[in-house]
Amino acid sequence: MIGREKETTWLLEKSRNKSAELLVLYGRRRVGKTYLLENTFPDAIFLTADLSNTPGLVRRFTEPVVARLGLPEGISVSGWDDFFGLLQRLVTEKDNLVIVWDEFQYIPRRDPAFLSIFQRWWDSVFSKIPVTMVLCGSLIGMMERIALSQKSPLYGRRTGQYHLRPLDFSSAQGFIGKMSPEDRVLTWSVTGGIPLYLRHFSGFDSFDRALLEKVLSPGEFLVEEGRFLVLEEFKKDPTTYLTILRTIAAGKTRSAEIAQLSGILHQNLPTYLRNLLNLHLVKKEFPFSLKRPKKTPLYFIDDEYLRFYFRFISTAKEFIYRERGEDLLEEIRPKMADHASMTFEKICKSWLENTKGFDRTGRWWDKNEEIDIAAVKGDLFATAECKFTSQPVGPAVYRNLLKKTALLQESLGQDFTKVESYIFSRCGFRNLKPQVDLHLVHLEELCR
């Protein structure tokens, strides 16, 4: 597995305990939860749910348990209590068994009584036996409500939880290493760190060809994936959420702008934004500050694929279905550098955190001034410009960064022992050399 070493270690350490473990693993669709569990626990029993009714699920879940016990097929199990009794017998006979409830969120959706039944069996039986149960689910909002919320019957029973995030850029390169550094950034600006999306791009050495064949061609799942993700999370009023995401993708990042362009009453917008924030589909940013921020926040789509989808695909599907993907590519391609500039900022920010150890980072803006990254590590303060442009970066960018850094320091009201500058560039540098307090980072260095 690429880039899942920490998650694998965590799961294995939990499963090797001699006590009962009730783990919650959740995350966005396609992020690789099931693949991670299958490769970490190849001998586990997988109980994969769907929206079947309770008798159907019970019958299907019974089959692997009966097979593992060596019992004859066709044993009649009439409900959850019978099933859990059978499961108890298996757990008692097998040491350190791992049971994965995959797509767990679908069960209580069809059977509201299930969580209380599960709680009763956990409290009275399974919590006293060395067994590992993993509740795994894709609908982030529902998984948080049914497994982590104080109102859930399972609240307080879990022994660990893990929100599986998309891969970072460094790990994602394991899929797209054939591409040039520039094309890797462009690919990540479309796929993000979603392993399945990256796998579809992995056989190509050209971003343009991969985009045309895997996104801009009829029949490819990435053509409709963005809409399905929203429909899956928001069964009620999905149209409003689609409209909000489309509006933010168009560059409207202030709540007043979003309300005006989307046609949503301003007083109703916070509820929708809060739901999108809770599901990690949208992020809220304040200007970098060492104190409680006072500025109005900006809202951005936090998922790379969704940001691309709602900017370029959601309103242009007719071109794809009419097999005019090449025409759409010609329209999209000149705008990709602008789209990927935000992606490039993310990559540079992550590099500063992971390579240089900065523990507090963020963007800063005030009136007409903006700094891509401000960062603090102890008494060290740094600012950075991230240029994903087709021209080398010259001294003017550095001089402008120093000027803006002085304004930011004044607004922060704090003196730092050391102040440094970083400039990240896609196409290198012209008439600009590294100094003690100036670090020049080429795209190729980020891709090592």
Short mmCIF file of C-alpha atoms in Angstrom, two decimals:
data_model
loop_
_atom_site.label_atom_id
_atom_site.label_comp_id
_atom_site.label_asym_id
_atom_site.label_seq_id
_atom_site.Cartn_x
_atom_site.Cartn_y
_atom_site.Cartn_z
CA MET A 1 0.00 0.00 0.00
CA ILE A 2 1.20 3.48 -0.84
CA GLY A 3 1.27 6.05 1.93
CA ARG A 4 -0.75 4.19 4.57
CA GLU A 5 2.03 3.08 6.92
CA LYS A 6 0.79 5.06 9.94
CA GLU A 7 -2.78 3.85 9.55
CA THR A 8 -1.67 0.22 9.13
CA THR A 9 0.50 0.42 12.25
CA TRP A 10 -2.34 1.92 14.27
CA LEU A 11 -4.79 -0.80 13.21
CA LEU A 12 -2.34 -3.64 13.90
CA GLU A 13 -1.37 -2.30 17.32
CA LYS A 14 -5.02 -2.03 18.30
CA SER A 15 -5.87 -5.51 17.04
CA ARG A 16 -2.98 -7.10 18.95
CA ASN A 17 -4.27 -5.95 22.32
CA LYS A 18 -5.63 -8.67 24.57
CA SER A 19 -8.73 -6.59 25.30
CA ALA A 20 -11.82 -5.86 23.25
CA GLU A 21 -11.45 -3.10 20.65
CA LEU A 22 -14.29 -1.20 19.00
CA LEU A 23 -12.70 0.97 16.32
CA VAL A 24 -14.30 3.54 14.04
CA LEU A 25 -12.67 4.09 10.64
CA TYR A 26 -14.39 6.67 8.48
CA GLY A 27 -13.64 8.97 5.60
CA ARG A 28 -14.75 10.22 2.24
CA ARG A 29 -15.89 7.86 -0.49
CA ARG A 30 -13.03 6.29 -2.51
CA VAL A 31 -10.38 7.24 0.05
CA GLY A 32 -9.34 3.59 0.39
CA LYS A 33 -10.86 2.43 3.69
CA THR A 34 -11.87 -1.06 2.57
CA TYR A 35 -8.59 -1.56 0.68
CA LEU A 36 -6.66 -0.59 3.80
CA LEU A 37 -8.62 -3.01 5.99
CA GLU A 38 -8.44 -5.89 3.50
CA ASN A 39 -4.66 -5.58 3.24
CA THR A 40 -4.15 -5.05 6.98
CA PHE A 41 -6.49 -7.87 8.06
CA PRO A 42 -6.58 -10.48 5.25
CA ASP A 43 -8.19 -13.05 7.58
CA ALA A 44 -10.89 -10.75 8.95
CA ILE A 45 -14.60 -11.38 8.51
CA PHE A 46 -16.08 -8.61 6.36
CA LEU A 47 -19.76 -7.82 6.86
CA THR A 48 -20.49 -5.38 4.05
CA ALA A 49 -23.81 -3.58 4.39
CA ASP A 50 -26.05 -1.97 1.82
CA LEU A 51 -29.61 -0.69 1.88
CA SER A 52 -31.13 -4.17 1.95
CA ASN A 53 -33.78 -4.82 4.58
CA THR A 54 -32.86 -6.44 7.88
CA PRO A 55 -33.72 -10.06 6.95
CA GLY A 56 -31.60 -9.75 3.82
CA LEU A 57 -28.62 -8.34 5.68
CA VAL A 58 -28.86 -10.92 8.45
CA ARG A 59 -28.92 -13.78 5.93
CA ARG A 60 -25.92 -12.40 4.06
CA PHE A 61 -23.91 -11.64 7.20
CA THR A 62 -24.60 -15.14 8.51
CA GLU A 63 -22.94 -16.87 5.56
CA PRO A 64 -19.27 -16.09 6.36
CA VAL A 65 -19.83 -16.74 10.06
CA VAL A 66 -21.36 -20.15 9.40
CA ALA A 67 -18.56 -20.99 6.98
CA ARG A 68 -15.89 -20.01 9.51
CA LEU A 69 -17.58 -22.15 12.19
CA GLY A 70 -17.77 -25.11 9.83
CA LEU A 71 -21.53 -25.43 10.28
CA PRO A 72 -23.82 -26.75 7.54
CA GLU A 73 -25.28 -24.21 5.15
CA GLY A 74 -28.89 -23.16 5.42
CA ILE A 75 -28.95 -22.49 9.17
CA SER A 76 -31.94 -20.28 9.92
CA VAL A 77 -31.13 -16.97 11.61
CA SER A 78 -34.23 -14.86 12.11
CA GLY A 79 -32.92 -11.55 13.45
CA TRP A 80 -30.06 -9.56 14.92
CA ASP A 81 -30.11 -11.31 18.28
CA ASP A 82 -29.76 -14.71 16.62
CA PHE A 83 -26.96 -13.37 14.45
CA PHE A 84 -25.07 -11.86 17.39
CA GLY A 85 -25.44 -15.15 19.28
CA LEU A 86 -23.81 -16.94 16.35
CA LEU A 87 -21.11 -14.27 16.21
CA GLN A 88 -20.46 -14.74 19.94
CA ARG A 89 -19.84 -18.43 19.36
CA LEU A 90 -17.32 -17.66 16.61
CA VAL A 91 -15.49 -15.03 18.65
CA THR A 92 -15.25 -17.40 21.60
CA GLU A 93 -13.70 -20.14 19.43
CA LYS A 94 -11.27 -17.93 17.48
CA ASP A 95 -8.55 -15.92 19.21
CA ASN A 96 -8.06 -12.24 18.32
CA LEU A 97 -10.67 -12.28 15.59
CA VAL A 98 -11.16 -9.11 13.54
CA ILE A 99 -14.67 -8.32 12.35
CA VAL A 100 -15.15 -5.46 9.90
CA TRP A 101 -18.60 -3.88 9.54
CA ASP A 102 -18.11 -2.20 6.18
CA GLU A 103 -20.47 0.59 5.04
CA PHE A 104 -21.79 0.42 8.59
CA GLN A 105 -23.88 3.57 8.19
CA TYR A 106 -26.41 1.81 5.95
CA ILE A 107 -27.62 -0.58 8.67
CA PRO A 108 -29.21 1.93 11.08
CA ARG A 109 -30.57 3.88 8.13
CA ARG A 110 -32.85 0.93 7.33
CA ASP A 111 -33.20 -0.43 10.88
CA PRO A 112 -33.24 2.29 13.59
CA ALA A 113 -33.29 -0.37 16.36
CA PHE A 114 -29.96 -1.85 15.27
CA LEU A 115 -27.68 0.51 17.21
CA SER A 116 -29.42 -0.24 20.52
CA ILE A 117 -29.17 -3.98 19.83
CA PHE A 118 -25.51 -3.62 18.93
CA GLN A 119 -24.89 -1.61 22.12
CA ARG A 120 -26.56 -4.26 24.28
CA TRP A 121 -24.48 -7.08 22.80
CA TRP A 122 -21.29 -5.06 23.02
CA ASP A 123 -21.84 -4.14 26.66
CA SER A 124 -22.91 -7.60 27.80
CA VAL A 125 -20.74 -9.87 25.64
CA PHE A 126 -18.18 -8.55 23.19
CA SER A 127 -16.58 -5.89 25.41
CA LYS A 128 -15.47 -8.75 27.68
CA ILE A 129 -13.86 -10.85 24.91
CA PRO A 130 -10.55 -10.22 23.08
CA VAL A 131 -12.10 -9.26 19.74
CA THR A 132 -11.53 -6.35 17.37
CA MET A 133 -14.57 -4.87 15.68
CA VAL A 134 -14.10 -2.12 13.10
CA LEU A 135 -17.04 0.07 12.15
CA CYS A 136 -16.16 1.41 8.71
CA GLY A 137 -18.18 3.91 6.72
CA SER A 138 -18.09 6.41 3.87
CA LEU A 139 -20.82 8.92 4.68
CA ILE A 140 -18.78 11.11 7.00
CA GLY A 141 -21.72 12.99 8.49
CA MET A 142 -23.72 9.87 9.26
CA MET A 143 -20.73 7.95 10.64
CA GLU A 144 -19.99 10.82 13.01
CA ARG A 145 -23.63 10.86 14.16
CA ILE A 146 -24.07 7.12 14.68
CA ALA A 147 -20.63 6.26 16.08
CA LEU A 148 -19.12 9.41 17.59
CA SER A 149 -22.05 11.62 18.62
CA GLN A 150 -23.08 11.87 22.28
CA LYS A 151 -26.64 11.07 21.23
CA SER A 152 -25.66 7.73 19.71
CA PRO A 153 -26.19 4.47 21.66
CA LEU A 154 -22.56 3.64 20.81
CA TYR A 155 -21.17 6.82 22.37
CA GLY A 156 -18.41 6.06 24.85
CA ARG A 157 -17.97 2.47 23.64
CA ARG A 158 -15.39 3.06 20.93
CA THR A 159 -11.78 2.43 21.90
CA GLY A 160 -10.33 4.35 18.98
CA GLN A 161 -11.31 6.25 15.86
CA TYR A 162 -9.45 7.26 12.72
CA HIS A 163 -10.55 9.72 10.05
CA LEU A 164 -8.83 8.40 6.94
CA ARG A 165 -7.70 11.38 4.89
CA PRO A 166 -6.63 11.53 1.25
CA LEU A 167 -2.95 10.86 0.57
CA ASP A 168 -0.59 13.82 0.69
CA PHE A 169 1.26 14.93 -2.43
CA SER A 170 4.44 13.12 -1.46
CA SER A 171 2.65 9.77 -1.18
CA ALA A 172 0.50 10.40 -4.26
CA GLN A 173 3.61 10.53 -6.42
CA GLY A 174 3.89 6.78 -5.94
CA PHE A 175 1.03 6.52 -8.44
CA ILE A 176 2.05 9.23 -10.93
CA GLY A 177 5.85 9.07 -10.89
CA LYS A 178 6.00 8.65 -14.70
CA MET A 179 4.79 12.21 -15.19
CA SER A 180 6.87 15.38 -15.17
CA PRO A 181 6.85 17.39 -11.91
CA GLU A 182 4.51 19.96 -13.47
CA ASP A 183 2.08 17.28 -14.63
CA ARG A 184 2.12 15.71 -11.16
CA VAL A 185 0.88 18.96 -9.64
CA LEU A 186 -1.79 19.28 -12.33
CA THR A 187 -2.86 15.69 -11.73
CA TRP A 188 -3.08 16.21 -7.98
CA SER A 189 -5.19 19.32 -8.63
CA VAL A 190 -7.76 17.01 -10.28
CA THR A 191 -7.47 13.81 -8.26
CA GLY A 192 -6.33 15.10 -4.88
CA GLY A 193 -5.02 12.26 -2.76
CA ILE A 194 -7.82 9.81 -3.56
CA PRO A 195 -6.10 6.49 -4.35
CA LEU A 196 -8.74 5.27 -6.82
CA TYR A 197 -8.58 8.48 -8.84
CA LEU A 198 -4.78 8.41 -8.80
CA ARG A 199 -4.79 4.79 -9.94
CA HIS A 200 -6.80 5.80 -13.01
CA PHE A 201 -4.12 8.39 -13.87
CA SER A 202 -1.19 6.14 -13.00
CA GLY A 203 -0.72 4.53 -16.40
CA PHE A 204 -0.07 7.84 -18.17
CA ASP A 205 3.05 9.96 -18.61
CA SER A 206 1.03 12.98 -19.79
CA PHE A 207 -1.55 14.91 -17.76
CA ASP A 208 -3.42 16.06 -20.87
CA ARG A 209 -3.88 12.52 -22.14
CA ALA A 210 -4.94 11.24 -18.72
CA LEU A 211 -7.46 14.08 -18.28
CA LEU A 212 -8.93 13.49 -21.72
CA GLU A 213 -9.30 9.73 -21.37
CA LYS A 214 -10.22 9.45 -17.67
CA VAL A 215 -12.34 12.56 -17.05
CA LEU A 216 -13.42 14.12 -20.35
CA SER A 217 -14.66 10.91 -22.00
CA PRO A 218 -18.23 9.57 -21.81
CA GLY A 219 -18.69 6.56 -19.54
CA GLU A 220 -15.81 7.41 -17.17
CA PHE A 221 -16.94 7.46 -13.54
CA LEU A 222 -15.18 10.76 -12.76
CA VAL A 223 -17.65 12.52 -15.07
CA GLU A 224 -20.44 12.11 -12.49
CA GLU A 225 -18.51 11.35 -9.30
CA GLY A 226 -18.84 14.88 -7.91
CA ARG A 227 -22.61 14.89 -8.18
CA PHE A 228 -22.90 11.42 -6.65
CA LEU A 229 -20.73 12.43 -3.68
CA VAL A 230 -23.04 15.35 -2.88
CA LEU A 231 -26.22 13.33 -3.45
CA GLU A 232 -24.92 10.62 -1.14
CA GLU A 233 -24.18 13.00 1.73
CA PHE A 234 -27.19 15.30 1.30
CA LYS A 235 -30.34 13.32 0.63
CA LYS A 236 -32.41 16.36 1.57
CA ASP A 237 -32.05 19.45 -0.58
CA PRO A 238 -29.01 18.33 -2.63
CA THR A 239 -29.68 21.04 -5.23
CA THR A 240 -28.86 23.80 -2.75
CA TYR A 241 -25.55 22.19 -1.82
CA LEU A 242 -24.66 21.67 -5.48
CA THR A 243 -25.39 25.35 -6.12
CA ILE A 244 -23.23 26.50 -3.19
CA LEU A 245 -20.29 24.35 -4.27
CA ARG A 246 -20.59 25.58 -7.85
CA THR A 247 -20.65 29.17 -6.58
CA ILE A 248 -17.54 28.76 -4.44
CA ALA A 249 -15.73 27.01 -7.30
CA ALA A 250 -16.48 30.06 -9.46
CA GLY A 251 -14.39 32.17 -7.08
CA LYS A 252 -17.03 33.58 -4.74
CA THR A 253 -15.48 32.98 -1.33
CA ARG A 254 -17.23 35.43 1.01
CA SER A 255 -20.57 34.46 2.54
CA ALA A 256 -22.30 37.58 1.18
CA GLU A 257 -21.08 36.77 -2.35
CA ILE A 258 -22.11 33.14 -2.04
CA ALA A 259 -25.62 34.08 -0.87
CA GLN A 260 -26.06 36.67 -3.61
CA LEU A 261 -24.91 34.51 -6.52
CA SER A 262 -26.58 31.29 -5.33
CA GLY A 263 -29.89 32.98 -4.51
CA ILE A 264 -29.92 31.58 -0.96
CA LEU A 265 -31.25 33.81 1.81
CA HIS A 266 -28.28 35.18 3.71
CA GLN A 267 -29.73 34.12 7.07
CA ASN A 268 -30.09 30.52 5.84
CA LEU A 269 -26.59 30.19 4.36
CA PRO A 270 -24.69 29.53 7.64
CA THR A 271 -26.56 26.25 8.17
CA TYR A 272 -25.59 24.96 4.72
CA LEU A 273 -21.99 26.12 5.11
CA ARG A 274 -21.76 24.51 8.54
CA ASN A 275 -22.87 21.16 7.10
CA LEU A 276 -20.30 21.42 4.30
CA LEU A 277 -17.60 22.32 6.82
CA ASN A 278 -18.53 19.40 9.09
CA LEU A 279 -18.12 17.02 6.15
CA HIS A 280 -14.74 18.52 5.24
CA LEU A 281 -15.98 19.38 1.76
CA VAL A 282 -15.46 23.09 2.39
CA LYS A 283 -12.86 24.85 4.56
CA LYS A 284 -13.10 28.22 6.28
CA GLU A 285 -10.01 30.42 6.34
CA PHE A 286 -9.16 33.48 8.40
CA PRO A 287 -6.08 35.62 7.74
CA PHE A 288 -3.01 34.30 9.55
CA SER A 289 -2.94 35.61 13.10
CA LEU A 290 -1.36 34.78 16.43
CA LYS A 291 -4.51 35.87 18.21
CA ARG A 292 -8.18 35.24 17.66
CA PRO A 293 -8.91 36.38 14.09
CA LYS A 294 -11.31 39.28 13.62
CA LYS A 295 -11.58 39.38 9.84
CA THR A 296 -14.46 37.94 7.82
CA PRO A 297 -13.57 34.36 6.79
CA LEU A 298 -13.27 33.08 3.25
CA TYR A 299 -14.69 29.73 2.11
CA PHE A 300 -12.98 27.32 -0.26
CA ILE A 301 -13.71 23.82 -1.53
CA ASP A 302 -11.26 21.66 0.39
CA ASP A 303 -11.38 18.61 -1.90
CA GLU A 304 -9.18 18.88 -5.01
CA TYR A 305 -11.40 16.72 -7.21
CA LEU A 306 -14.59 18.52 -6.17
CA ARG A 307 -12.95 21.90 -6.74
CA PHE A 308 -12.04 20.81 -10.28
CA TYR A 309 -15.39 19.14 -10.88
CA PHE A 310 -17.52 22.13 -9.90
CA ARG A 311 -15.34 24.59 -11.77
CA PHE A 312 -14.96 22.72 -15.05
CA ILE A 313 -17.14 19.61 -15.32
CA SER A 314 -20.52 20.09 -13.63
CA THR A 315 -21.77 22.63 -16.17
CA ALA A 316 -20.01 21.15 -19.23
CA LYS A 317 -21.09 17.51 -19.22
CA GLU A 318 -22.94 17.91 -22.51
CA PHE A 319 -19.57 18.36 -24.24
CA ILE A 320 -18.37 15.08 -22.75
CA TYR A 321 -21.51 13.11 -23.60
CA ARG A 322 -21.42 14.48 -27.14
CA GLU A 323 -17.85 13.18 -27.37
CA ARG A 324 -16.37 16.66 -27.56
CA GLY A 325 -13.84 16.06 -24.82
CA GLU A 326 -10.98 17.43 -26.92
CA ASP A 327 -12.85 20.72 -27.40
CA LEU A 328 -13.46 20.88 -23.65
CA LEU A 329 -9.77 20.14 -22.99
CA GLU A 330 -8.79 23.09 -25.20
CA GLU A 331 -11.08 25.29 -23.14
CA ILE A 332 -9.89 23.98 -19.77
CA ARG A 333 -6.14 23.73 -20.41
CA PRO A 334 -5.33 27.48 -20.43
CA LYS A 335 -7.07 27.81 -17.04
CA MET A 336 -5.32 24.88 -15.37
CA ALA A 337 -2.32 26.87 -14.15
CA ASP A 338 -4.67 29.22 -12.30
CA HIS A 339 -6.66 26.28 -10.92
CA ALA A 340 -3.49 24.46 -9.83
CA SER A 341 -2.00 27.54 -8.15
CA MET A 342 -4.08 26.82 -5.03
CA THR A 343 -2.98 23.19 -5.20
CA PHE A 344 0.63 24.34 -5.46
CA GLU A 345 0.17 26.45 -2.33
CA LYS A 346 -1.09 23.37 -0.47
CA ILE A 347 1.94 21.37 -1.59
CA CYS A 348 4.34 24.13 -0.50
CA LYS A 349 2.57 24.54 2.84
CA SER A 350 2.80 20.81 3.49
CA TRP A 351 6.52 20.87 2.56
CA LEU A 352 7.18 23.65 5.08
CA GLU A 353 5.35 21.72 7.79
CA ASN A 354 6.85 18.30 7.10
CA THR A 355 10.34 19.21 5.92
CA LYS A 356 11.08 22.38 7.87
CA GLY A 357 8.96 21.68 10.94
CA PHE A 358 6.77 24.81 10.98
CA ASP A 359 3.91 24.12 13.34
CA ARG A 360 1.61 27.04 12.55
CA THR A 361 0.91 28.02 8.94
CA GLY A 362 -1.72 29.91 7.00
CA ARG A 363 -2.49 32.55 4.38
CA TRP A 364 -2.67 36.26 5.17
CA TRP A 365 -4.54 39.05 3.46
CA ASP A 366 -5.46 42.63 4.24
CA LYS A 367 -7.16 44.97 1.77
CA ASN A 368 -5.17 44.53 -1.47
CA GLU A 369 -2.20 42.71 0.06
CA GLU A 370 -1.82 38.94 0.33
CA ILE A 371 0.88 36.48 1.39
CA ASP A 372 0.53 32.89 0.22
CA ILE A 373 1.99 31.33 3.39
CA ALA A 374 2.95 32.70 6.78
CA ALA A 375 4.56 30.27 9.20
CA VAL A 376 5.90 30.18 12.75
CA LYS A 377 8.27 27.78 14.52
CA GLY A 378 9.27 29.00 17.97
CA ASP A 379 11.05 32.33 17.49
CA LEU A 380 11.35 31.81 13.73
CA PHE A 381 8.87 33.57 11.48
CA ALA A 382 8.71 32.89 7.75
CA THR A 383 6.66 34.05 4.79
CA ALA A 384 6.44 32.43 1.39
CA GLU A 385 5.31 33.14 -2.15
CA CYS A 386 4.22 30.20 -4.34
CA LYS A 387 4.47 30.88 -8.07
CA PHE A 388 2.97 28.29 -10.41
CA THR A 389 3.62 30.51 -13.43
CA SER A 390 5.26 29.75 -16.76
CA GLN A 391 8.08 32.28 -16.18
CA PRO A 392 11.05 32.19 -13.78
CA VAL A 393 10.68 34.26 -10.63
CA GLY A 394 12.74 37.45 -10.42
CA PRO A 395 13.88 39.90 -7.71
CA ALA A 396 10.67 41.95 -7.87
CA VAL A 397 8.73 39.10 -6.25
CA TYR A 398 11.24 38.95 -3.39
CA ARG A 399 11.15 42.72 -2.84
CA ASN A 400 7.36 42.68 -2.78
CA LEU A 401 7.35 39.78 -0.32
CA LEU A 402 9.64 41.69 2.05
CA LYS A 403 7.32 44.70 1.91
CA LYS A 404 4.25 42.59 2.68
CA THR A 405 6.11 40.71 5.42
CA ALA A 406 6.77 44.01 7.20
CA LEU A 407 3.07 44.85 7.06
CA LEU A 408 2.16 41.43 8.45
CA GLN A 409 4.70 41.68 11.28
CA GLU A 410 3.27 45.07 12.20
CA SER A 411 -0.26 43.65 12.30
CA LEU A 412 0.88 40.69 14.40
CA GLY A 413 2.47 42.98 16.94
CA GLN A 414 5.25 40.55 17.83
CA ASP A 415 9.01 40.62 17.33
CA PHE A 416 10.70 37.42 16.15
CA THR A 417 14.34 36.52 16.69
CA LYS A 418 14.66 35.35 13.10
CA VAL A 419 12.70 36.15 9.94
CA GLU A 420 13.08 34.16 6.72
CA SER A 421 11.58 34.17 3.24
CA TYR A 422 10.73 31.25 0.98
CA ILE A 423 9.92 31.47 -2.70
CA PHE A 424 8.57 28.38 -4.47
CA SER A 425 8.64 28.33 -8.25
CA ARG A 426 7.37 26.07 -10.97
CA CYS A 427 9.86 27.41 -13.55
CA GLY A 428 12.91 28.35 -11.54
CA PHE A 429 14.48 31.74 -10.84
CA ARG A 430 16.08 34.62 -12.75
CA ASN A 431 18.61 37.05 -11.23
CA LEU A 432 17.77 35.71 -7.80
CA LYS A 433 20.07 33.64 -5.60
CA PRO A 434 19.63 32.00 -2.20
CA GLN A 435 20.70 33.97 0.88
CA VAL A 436 20.94 33.21 4.56
CA ASP A 437 17.37 34.38 5.05
CA LEU A 438 16.04 33.59 1.55
CA HIS A 439 15.27 30.04 0.45
CA LEU A 440 14.52 29.32 -3.20
CA VAL A 441 12.66 26.06 -3.76
CA HIS A 442 12.14 24.67 -7.26
CA LEU A 443 9.18 22.45 -8.09
CA GLU A 444 11.54 19.55 -8.73
CA GLU A 445 12.67 19.68 -5.09
CA LEU A 446 9.06 19.36 -3.95
CA CYS A 447 8.68 16.28 -6.12
CA ARG A 448 11.69 14.37 -4.80
#
